[in-house]
Short mmCIF file of C-alpha atoms and ligand atoms in Angstrom, two decimals:
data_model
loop_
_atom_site.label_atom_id
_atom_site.label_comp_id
_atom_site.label_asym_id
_atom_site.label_seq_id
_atom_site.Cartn_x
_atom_site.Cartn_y
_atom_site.Cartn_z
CA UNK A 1 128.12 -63.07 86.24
CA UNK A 2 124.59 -64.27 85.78
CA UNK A 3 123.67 -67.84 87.81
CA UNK A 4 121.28 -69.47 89.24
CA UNK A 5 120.79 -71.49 92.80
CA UNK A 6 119.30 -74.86 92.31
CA UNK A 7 118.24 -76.94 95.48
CA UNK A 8 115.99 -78.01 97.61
CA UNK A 9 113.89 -75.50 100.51
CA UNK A 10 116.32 -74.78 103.21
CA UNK A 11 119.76 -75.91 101.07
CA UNK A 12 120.94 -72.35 102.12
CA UNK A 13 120.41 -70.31 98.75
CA UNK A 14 119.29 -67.56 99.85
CA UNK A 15 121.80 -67.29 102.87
CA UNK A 16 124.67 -67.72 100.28
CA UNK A 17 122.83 -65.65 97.24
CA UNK A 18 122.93 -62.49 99.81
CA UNK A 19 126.94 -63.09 100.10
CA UNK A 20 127.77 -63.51 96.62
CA UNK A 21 125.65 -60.93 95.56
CA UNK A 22 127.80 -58.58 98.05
CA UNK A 23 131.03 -60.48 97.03
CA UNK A 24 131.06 -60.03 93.46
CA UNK A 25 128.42 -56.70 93.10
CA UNK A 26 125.52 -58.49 91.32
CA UNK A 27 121.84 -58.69 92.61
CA UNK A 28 120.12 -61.42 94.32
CA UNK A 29 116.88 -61.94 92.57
CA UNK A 30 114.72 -64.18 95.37
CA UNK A 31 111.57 -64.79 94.28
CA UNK A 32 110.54 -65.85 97.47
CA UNK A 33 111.75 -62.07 98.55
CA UNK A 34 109.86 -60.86 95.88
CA UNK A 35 106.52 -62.60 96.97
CA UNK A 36 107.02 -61.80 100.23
CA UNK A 37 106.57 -58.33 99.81
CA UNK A 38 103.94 -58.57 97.65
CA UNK A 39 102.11 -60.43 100.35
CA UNK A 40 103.45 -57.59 103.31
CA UNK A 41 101.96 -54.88 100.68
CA UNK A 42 99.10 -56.87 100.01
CA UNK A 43 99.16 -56.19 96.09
CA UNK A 44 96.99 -57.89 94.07
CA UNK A 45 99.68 -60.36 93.31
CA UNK A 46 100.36 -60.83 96.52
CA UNK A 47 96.74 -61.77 98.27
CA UNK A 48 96.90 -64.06 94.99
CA UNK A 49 100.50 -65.97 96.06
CA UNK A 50 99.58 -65.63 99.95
CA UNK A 51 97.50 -69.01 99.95
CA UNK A 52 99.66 -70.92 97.97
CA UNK A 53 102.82 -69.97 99.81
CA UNK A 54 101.10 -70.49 103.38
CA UNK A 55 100.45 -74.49 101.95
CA UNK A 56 103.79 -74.61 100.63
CA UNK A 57 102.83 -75.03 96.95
CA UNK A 58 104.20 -73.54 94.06
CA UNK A 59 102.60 -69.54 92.77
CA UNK A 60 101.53 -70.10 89.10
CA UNK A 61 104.66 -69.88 86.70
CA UNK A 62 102.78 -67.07 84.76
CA UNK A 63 102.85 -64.93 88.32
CA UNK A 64 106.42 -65.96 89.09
CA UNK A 65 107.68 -65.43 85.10
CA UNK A 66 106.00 -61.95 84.73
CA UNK A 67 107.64 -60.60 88.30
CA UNK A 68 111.33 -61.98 87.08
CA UNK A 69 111.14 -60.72 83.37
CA UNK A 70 110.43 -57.41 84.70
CA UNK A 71 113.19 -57.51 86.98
CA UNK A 72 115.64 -59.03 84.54
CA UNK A 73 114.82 -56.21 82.31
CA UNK A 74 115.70 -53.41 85.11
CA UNK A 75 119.25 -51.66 84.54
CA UNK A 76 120.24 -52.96 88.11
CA UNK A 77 121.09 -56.88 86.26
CA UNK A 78 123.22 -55.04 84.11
CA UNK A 79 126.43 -56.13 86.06
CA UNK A 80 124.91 -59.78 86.18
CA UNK A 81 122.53 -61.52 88.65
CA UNK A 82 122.36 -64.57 91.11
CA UNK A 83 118.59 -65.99 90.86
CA UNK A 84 117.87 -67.65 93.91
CA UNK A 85 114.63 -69.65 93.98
CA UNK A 86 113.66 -69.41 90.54
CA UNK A 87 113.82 -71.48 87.80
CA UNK A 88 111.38 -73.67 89.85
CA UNK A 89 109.42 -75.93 87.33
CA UNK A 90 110.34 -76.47 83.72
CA UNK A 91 108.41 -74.25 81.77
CA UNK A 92 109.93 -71.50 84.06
CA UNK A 93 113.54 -72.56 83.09
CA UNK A 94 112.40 -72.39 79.34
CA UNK A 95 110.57 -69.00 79.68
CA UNK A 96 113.88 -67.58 81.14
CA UNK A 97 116.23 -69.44 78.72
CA UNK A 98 113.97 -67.42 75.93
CA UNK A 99 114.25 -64.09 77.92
CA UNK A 100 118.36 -63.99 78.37
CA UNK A 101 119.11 -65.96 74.61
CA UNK A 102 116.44 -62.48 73.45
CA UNK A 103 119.04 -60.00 75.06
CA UNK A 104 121.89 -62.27 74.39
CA UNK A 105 123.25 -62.49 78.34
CA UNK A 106 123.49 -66.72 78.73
CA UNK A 107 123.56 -68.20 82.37
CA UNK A 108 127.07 -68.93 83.53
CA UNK A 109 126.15 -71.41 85.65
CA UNK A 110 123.95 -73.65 87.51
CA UNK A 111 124.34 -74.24 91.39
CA UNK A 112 122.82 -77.07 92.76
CA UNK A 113 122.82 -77.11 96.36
CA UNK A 114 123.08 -80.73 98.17
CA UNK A 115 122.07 -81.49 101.55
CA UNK A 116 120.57 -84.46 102.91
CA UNK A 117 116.89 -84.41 104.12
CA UNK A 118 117.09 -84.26 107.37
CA UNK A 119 119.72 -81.15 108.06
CA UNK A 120 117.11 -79.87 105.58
CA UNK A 121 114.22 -80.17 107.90
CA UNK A 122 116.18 -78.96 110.89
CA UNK A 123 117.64 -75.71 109.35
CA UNK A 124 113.72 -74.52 108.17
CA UNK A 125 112.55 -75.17 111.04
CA UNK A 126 114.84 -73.58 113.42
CA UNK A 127 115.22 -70.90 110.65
CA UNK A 128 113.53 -67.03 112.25
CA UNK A 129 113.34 -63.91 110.06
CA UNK A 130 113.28 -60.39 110.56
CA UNK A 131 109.44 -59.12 109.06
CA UNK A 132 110.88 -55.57 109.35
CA UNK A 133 114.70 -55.64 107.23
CA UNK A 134 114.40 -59.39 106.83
CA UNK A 135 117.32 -60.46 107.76
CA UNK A 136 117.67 -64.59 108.33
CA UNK A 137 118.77 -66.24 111.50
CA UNK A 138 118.59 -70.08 112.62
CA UNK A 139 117.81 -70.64 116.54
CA UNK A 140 120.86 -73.12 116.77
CA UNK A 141 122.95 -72.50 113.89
CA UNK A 142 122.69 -68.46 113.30
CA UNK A 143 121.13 -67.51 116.55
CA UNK A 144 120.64 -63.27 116.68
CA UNK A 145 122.85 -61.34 119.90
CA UNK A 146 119.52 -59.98 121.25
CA UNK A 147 117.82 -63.54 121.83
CA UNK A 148 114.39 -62.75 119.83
CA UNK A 149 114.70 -60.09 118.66
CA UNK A 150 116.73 -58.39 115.08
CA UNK A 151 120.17 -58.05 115.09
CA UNK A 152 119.96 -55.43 112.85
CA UNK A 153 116.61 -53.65 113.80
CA UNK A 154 115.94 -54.77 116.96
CA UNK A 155 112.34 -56.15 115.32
CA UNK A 156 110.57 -58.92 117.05
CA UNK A 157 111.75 -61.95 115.43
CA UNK A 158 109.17 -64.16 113.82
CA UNK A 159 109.03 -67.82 112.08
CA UNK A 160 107.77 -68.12 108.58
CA UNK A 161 104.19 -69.28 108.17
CA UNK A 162 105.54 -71.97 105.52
CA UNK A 163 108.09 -73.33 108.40
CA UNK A 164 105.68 -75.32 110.11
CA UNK A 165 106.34 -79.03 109.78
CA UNK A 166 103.12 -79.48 107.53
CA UNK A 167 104.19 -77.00 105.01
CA UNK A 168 107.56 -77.92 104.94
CA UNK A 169 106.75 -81.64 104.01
CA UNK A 170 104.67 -79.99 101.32
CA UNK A 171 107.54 -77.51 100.02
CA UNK A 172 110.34 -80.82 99.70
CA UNK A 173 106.89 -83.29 97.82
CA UNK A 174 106.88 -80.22 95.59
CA UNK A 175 110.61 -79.75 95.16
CA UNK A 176 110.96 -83.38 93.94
CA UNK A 177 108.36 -83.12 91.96
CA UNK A 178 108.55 -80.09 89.96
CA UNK A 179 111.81 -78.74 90.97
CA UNK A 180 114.16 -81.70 90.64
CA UNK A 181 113.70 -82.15 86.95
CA UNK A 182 116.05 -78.92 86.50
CA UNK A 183 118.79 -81.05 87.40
CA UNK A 184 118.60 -83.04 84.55
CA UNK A 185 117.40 -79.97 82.15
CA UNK A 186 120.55 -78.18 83.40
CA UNK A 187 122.82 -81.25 83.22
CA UNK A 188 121.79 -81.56 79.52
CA UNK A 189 123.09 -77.89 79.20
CA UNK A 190 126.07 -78.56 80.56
CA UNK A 191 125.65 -76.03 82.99
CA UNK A 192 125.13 -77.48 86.03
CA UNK A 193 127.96 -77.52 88.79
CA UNK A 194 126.71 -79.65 92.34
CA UNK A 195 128.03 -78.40 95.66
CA UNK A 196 127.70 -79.93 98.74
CA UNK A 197 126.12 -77.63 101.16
CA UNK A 198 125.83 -79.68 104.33
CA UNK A 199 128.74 -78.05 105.84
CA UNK A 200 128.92 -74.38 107.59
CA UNK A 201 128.09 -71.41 106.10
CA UNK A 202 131.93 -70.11 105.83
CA UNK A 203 132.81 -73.40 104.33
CA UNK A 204 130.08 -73.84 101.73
CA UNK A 205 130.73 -70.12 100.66
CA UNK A 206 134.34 -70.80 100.39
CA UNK A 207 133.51 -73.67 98.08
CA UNK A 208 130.90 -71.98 95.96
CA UNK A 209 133.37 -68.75 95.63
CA UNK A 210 135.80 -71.54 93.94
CA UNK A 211 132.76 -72.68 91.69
CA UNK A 212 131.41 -68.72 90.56
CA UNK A 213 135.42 -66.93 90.64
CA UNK A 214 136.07 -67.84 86.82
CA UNK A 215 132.70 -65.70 86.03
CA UNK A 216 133.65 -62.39 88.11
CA UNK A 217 133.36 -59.71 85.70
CA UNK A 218 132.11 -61.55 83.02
P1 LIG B 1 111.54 -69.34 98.89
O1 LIG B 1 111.62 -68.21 99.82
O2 LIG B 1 112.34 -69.34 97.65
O3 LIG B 1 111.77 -70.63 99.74
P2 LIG B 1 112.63 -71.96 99.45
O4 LIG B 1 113.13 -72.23 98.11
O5 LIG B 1 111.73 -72.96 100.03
O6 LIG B 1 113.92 -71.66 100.11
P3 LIG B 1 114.14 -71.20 101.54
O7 LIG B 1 114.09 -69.70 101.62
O8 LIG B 1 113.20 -71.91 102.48
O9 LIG B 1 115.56 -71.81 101.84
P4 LIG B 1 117.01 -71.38 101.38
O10 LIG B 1 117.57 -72.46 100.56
O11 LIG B 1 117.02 -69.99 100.83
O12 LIG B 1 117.71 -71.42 102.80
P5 LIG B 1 118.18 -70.24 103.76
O13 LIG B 1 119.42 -69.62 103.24
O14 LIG B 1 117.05 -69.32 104.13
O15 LIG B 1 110.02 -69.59 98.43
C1 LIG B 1 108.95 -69.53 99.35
C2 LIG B 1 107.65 -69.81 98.61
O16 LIG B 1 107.43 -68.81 97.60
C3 LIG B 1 107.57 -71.14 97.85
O17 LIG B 1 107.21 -72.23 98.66
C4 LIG B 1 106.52 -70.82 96.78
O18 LIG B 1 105.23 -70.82 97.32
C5 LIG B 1 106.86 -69.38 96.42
N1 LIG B 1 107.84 -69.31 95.31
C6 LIG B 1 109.12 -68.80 95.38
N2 LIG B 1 109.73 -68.90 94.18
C7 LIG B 1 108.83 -69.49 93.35
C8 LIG B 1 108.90 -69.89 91.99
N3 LIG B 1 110.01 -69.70 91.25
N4 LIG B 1 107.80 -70.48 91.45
C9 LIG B 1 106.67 -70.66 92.17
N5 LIG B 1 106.56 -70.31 93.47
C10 LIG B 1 107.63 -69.74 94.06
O19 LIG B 1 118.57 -71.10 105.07
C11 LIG B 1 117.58 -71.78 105.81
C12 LIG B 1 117.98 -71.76 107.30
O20 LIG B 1 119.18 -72.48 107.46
C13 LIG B 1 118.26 -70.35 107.86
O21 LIG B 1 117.81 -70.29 109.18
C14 LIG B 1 119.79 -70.22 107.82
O22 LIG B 1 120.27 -69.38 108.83
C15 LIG B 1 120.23 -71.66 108.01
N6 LIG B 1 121.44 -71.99 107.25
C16 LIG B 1 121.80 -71.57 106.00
N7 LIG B 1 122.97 -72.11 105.62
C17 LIG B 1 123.36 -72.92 106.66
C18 LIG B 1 124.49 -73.76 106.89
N8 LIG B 1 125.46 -73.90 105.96
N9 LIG B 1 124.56 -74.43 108.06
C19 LIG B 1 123.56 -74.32 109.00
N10 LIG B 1 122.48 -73.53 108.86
C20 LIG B 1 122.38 -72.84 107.69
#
């Protein structure tokens, strides 16, 4: 099964990308993830994507392209792959529609998360991660057992730098603007399957299992 997660910052992607990745033993390629460690390591890459990401603005596609052809190419996406975060901007979309029609593996299918603005706003910024096994929790929604600390880990839970209310206005400007454009690009492909994600987690993965079931094992 190879598909991607369309939607806006905070739709719940990467919440539902870990569970379908588990579900129907693909990886979750987050390119969010990705950059994140780049930035913890403080690679090269990484001090380079650090400024953009703490603004909420988009890392250059030739960054974000090179990281997820060299991950595409890794044995691990052999069983198929659930990109979550990534397409972003067109020529992103194009550069990986080159890459898969190249090795002949096609997307299945395009997700694209819905949910209105303002459950948006409220789910990033009550959202805390885990900087040690980063895992996700939400302060009202998802709280963690031990208050604030990991679940998992016991790490001191911490709030991402781009989930302050300045950078998250940024990250939905730059989702409309770049971002939503895929819709259409999709659409055209006749690829694209919307799903409304406003509801809770159980429920939107029950409905997105119905969407990605006729690709299991394909
Ligand atoms: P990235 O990490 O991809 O951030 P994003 O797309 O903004 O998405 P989020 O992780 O914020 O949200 P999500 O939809 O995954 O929601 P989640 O499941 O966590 O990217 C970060 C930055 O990296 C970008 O701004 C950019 O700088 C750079 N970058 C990444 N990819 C790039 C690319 N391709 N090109 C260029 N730059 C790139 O859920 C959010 C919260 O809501 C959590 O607290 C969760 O517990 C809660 N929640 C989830 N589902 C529900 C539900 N159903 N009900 C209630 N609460 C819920």
């Amino acid at each position: 099964m190879r598909v991607v997660f369309l939607g806006a910052p905070g739709v719940g992607k990467g919440t539902q990308a870990d569970r379908i990745a588990a579900q129907f033993k693909v990886l979750k390629i987050s390119t969010g993830d990705l950059l994140r460690e780049a930035v913890r390591n403080q690679t090269k890459l990484g001090l380079e994507a650090k400024g953009y990401m703490d603004q909420g603005k988009l890392v250059p596609d030739s960054v974000v392209i090179g990281l997820v052809r060299d991950k595409l190419a890794d044995p691990s996406c052999s069983k198929g792959f659930v990109l979550d975060g990534f397409p972003r901007t067109v020529p992103q979309a194009e550069s990986l529609g080159q890459v898969l029609a190249t090795a002949r593996t096609p997307l299945h299918r395009v997700v694209n998360f819905q949910v209105p603005r303002m459950d948006v706003v409220r789910r990033l910024s009550g959202r805390r991660s885990c900087p040690k096994c980063q895992a996700t929790f939400h302060v009202d929604f998802a709280p963690s057992k031990k208050g604030d600390a990991c679940d998992r880990c016991g790490e001191r839970l911490v709030q991402r730098s781009d989930d302050k209310p300045e950078a998250i206005e940024t990250r939905l400007k730059v989702y409309e603007e770049q971002t939503a454009p895929l819709i259409r690009h999709y659409q055209q492909q006749r690829l694209l399957s919307d799903l409304d994600a406003s509801g809770p987690v159980e429920s939107v993965f029950e409905a997105l299992f119905g969407v990605l079931a006729p690709y299991h094992a394909v």
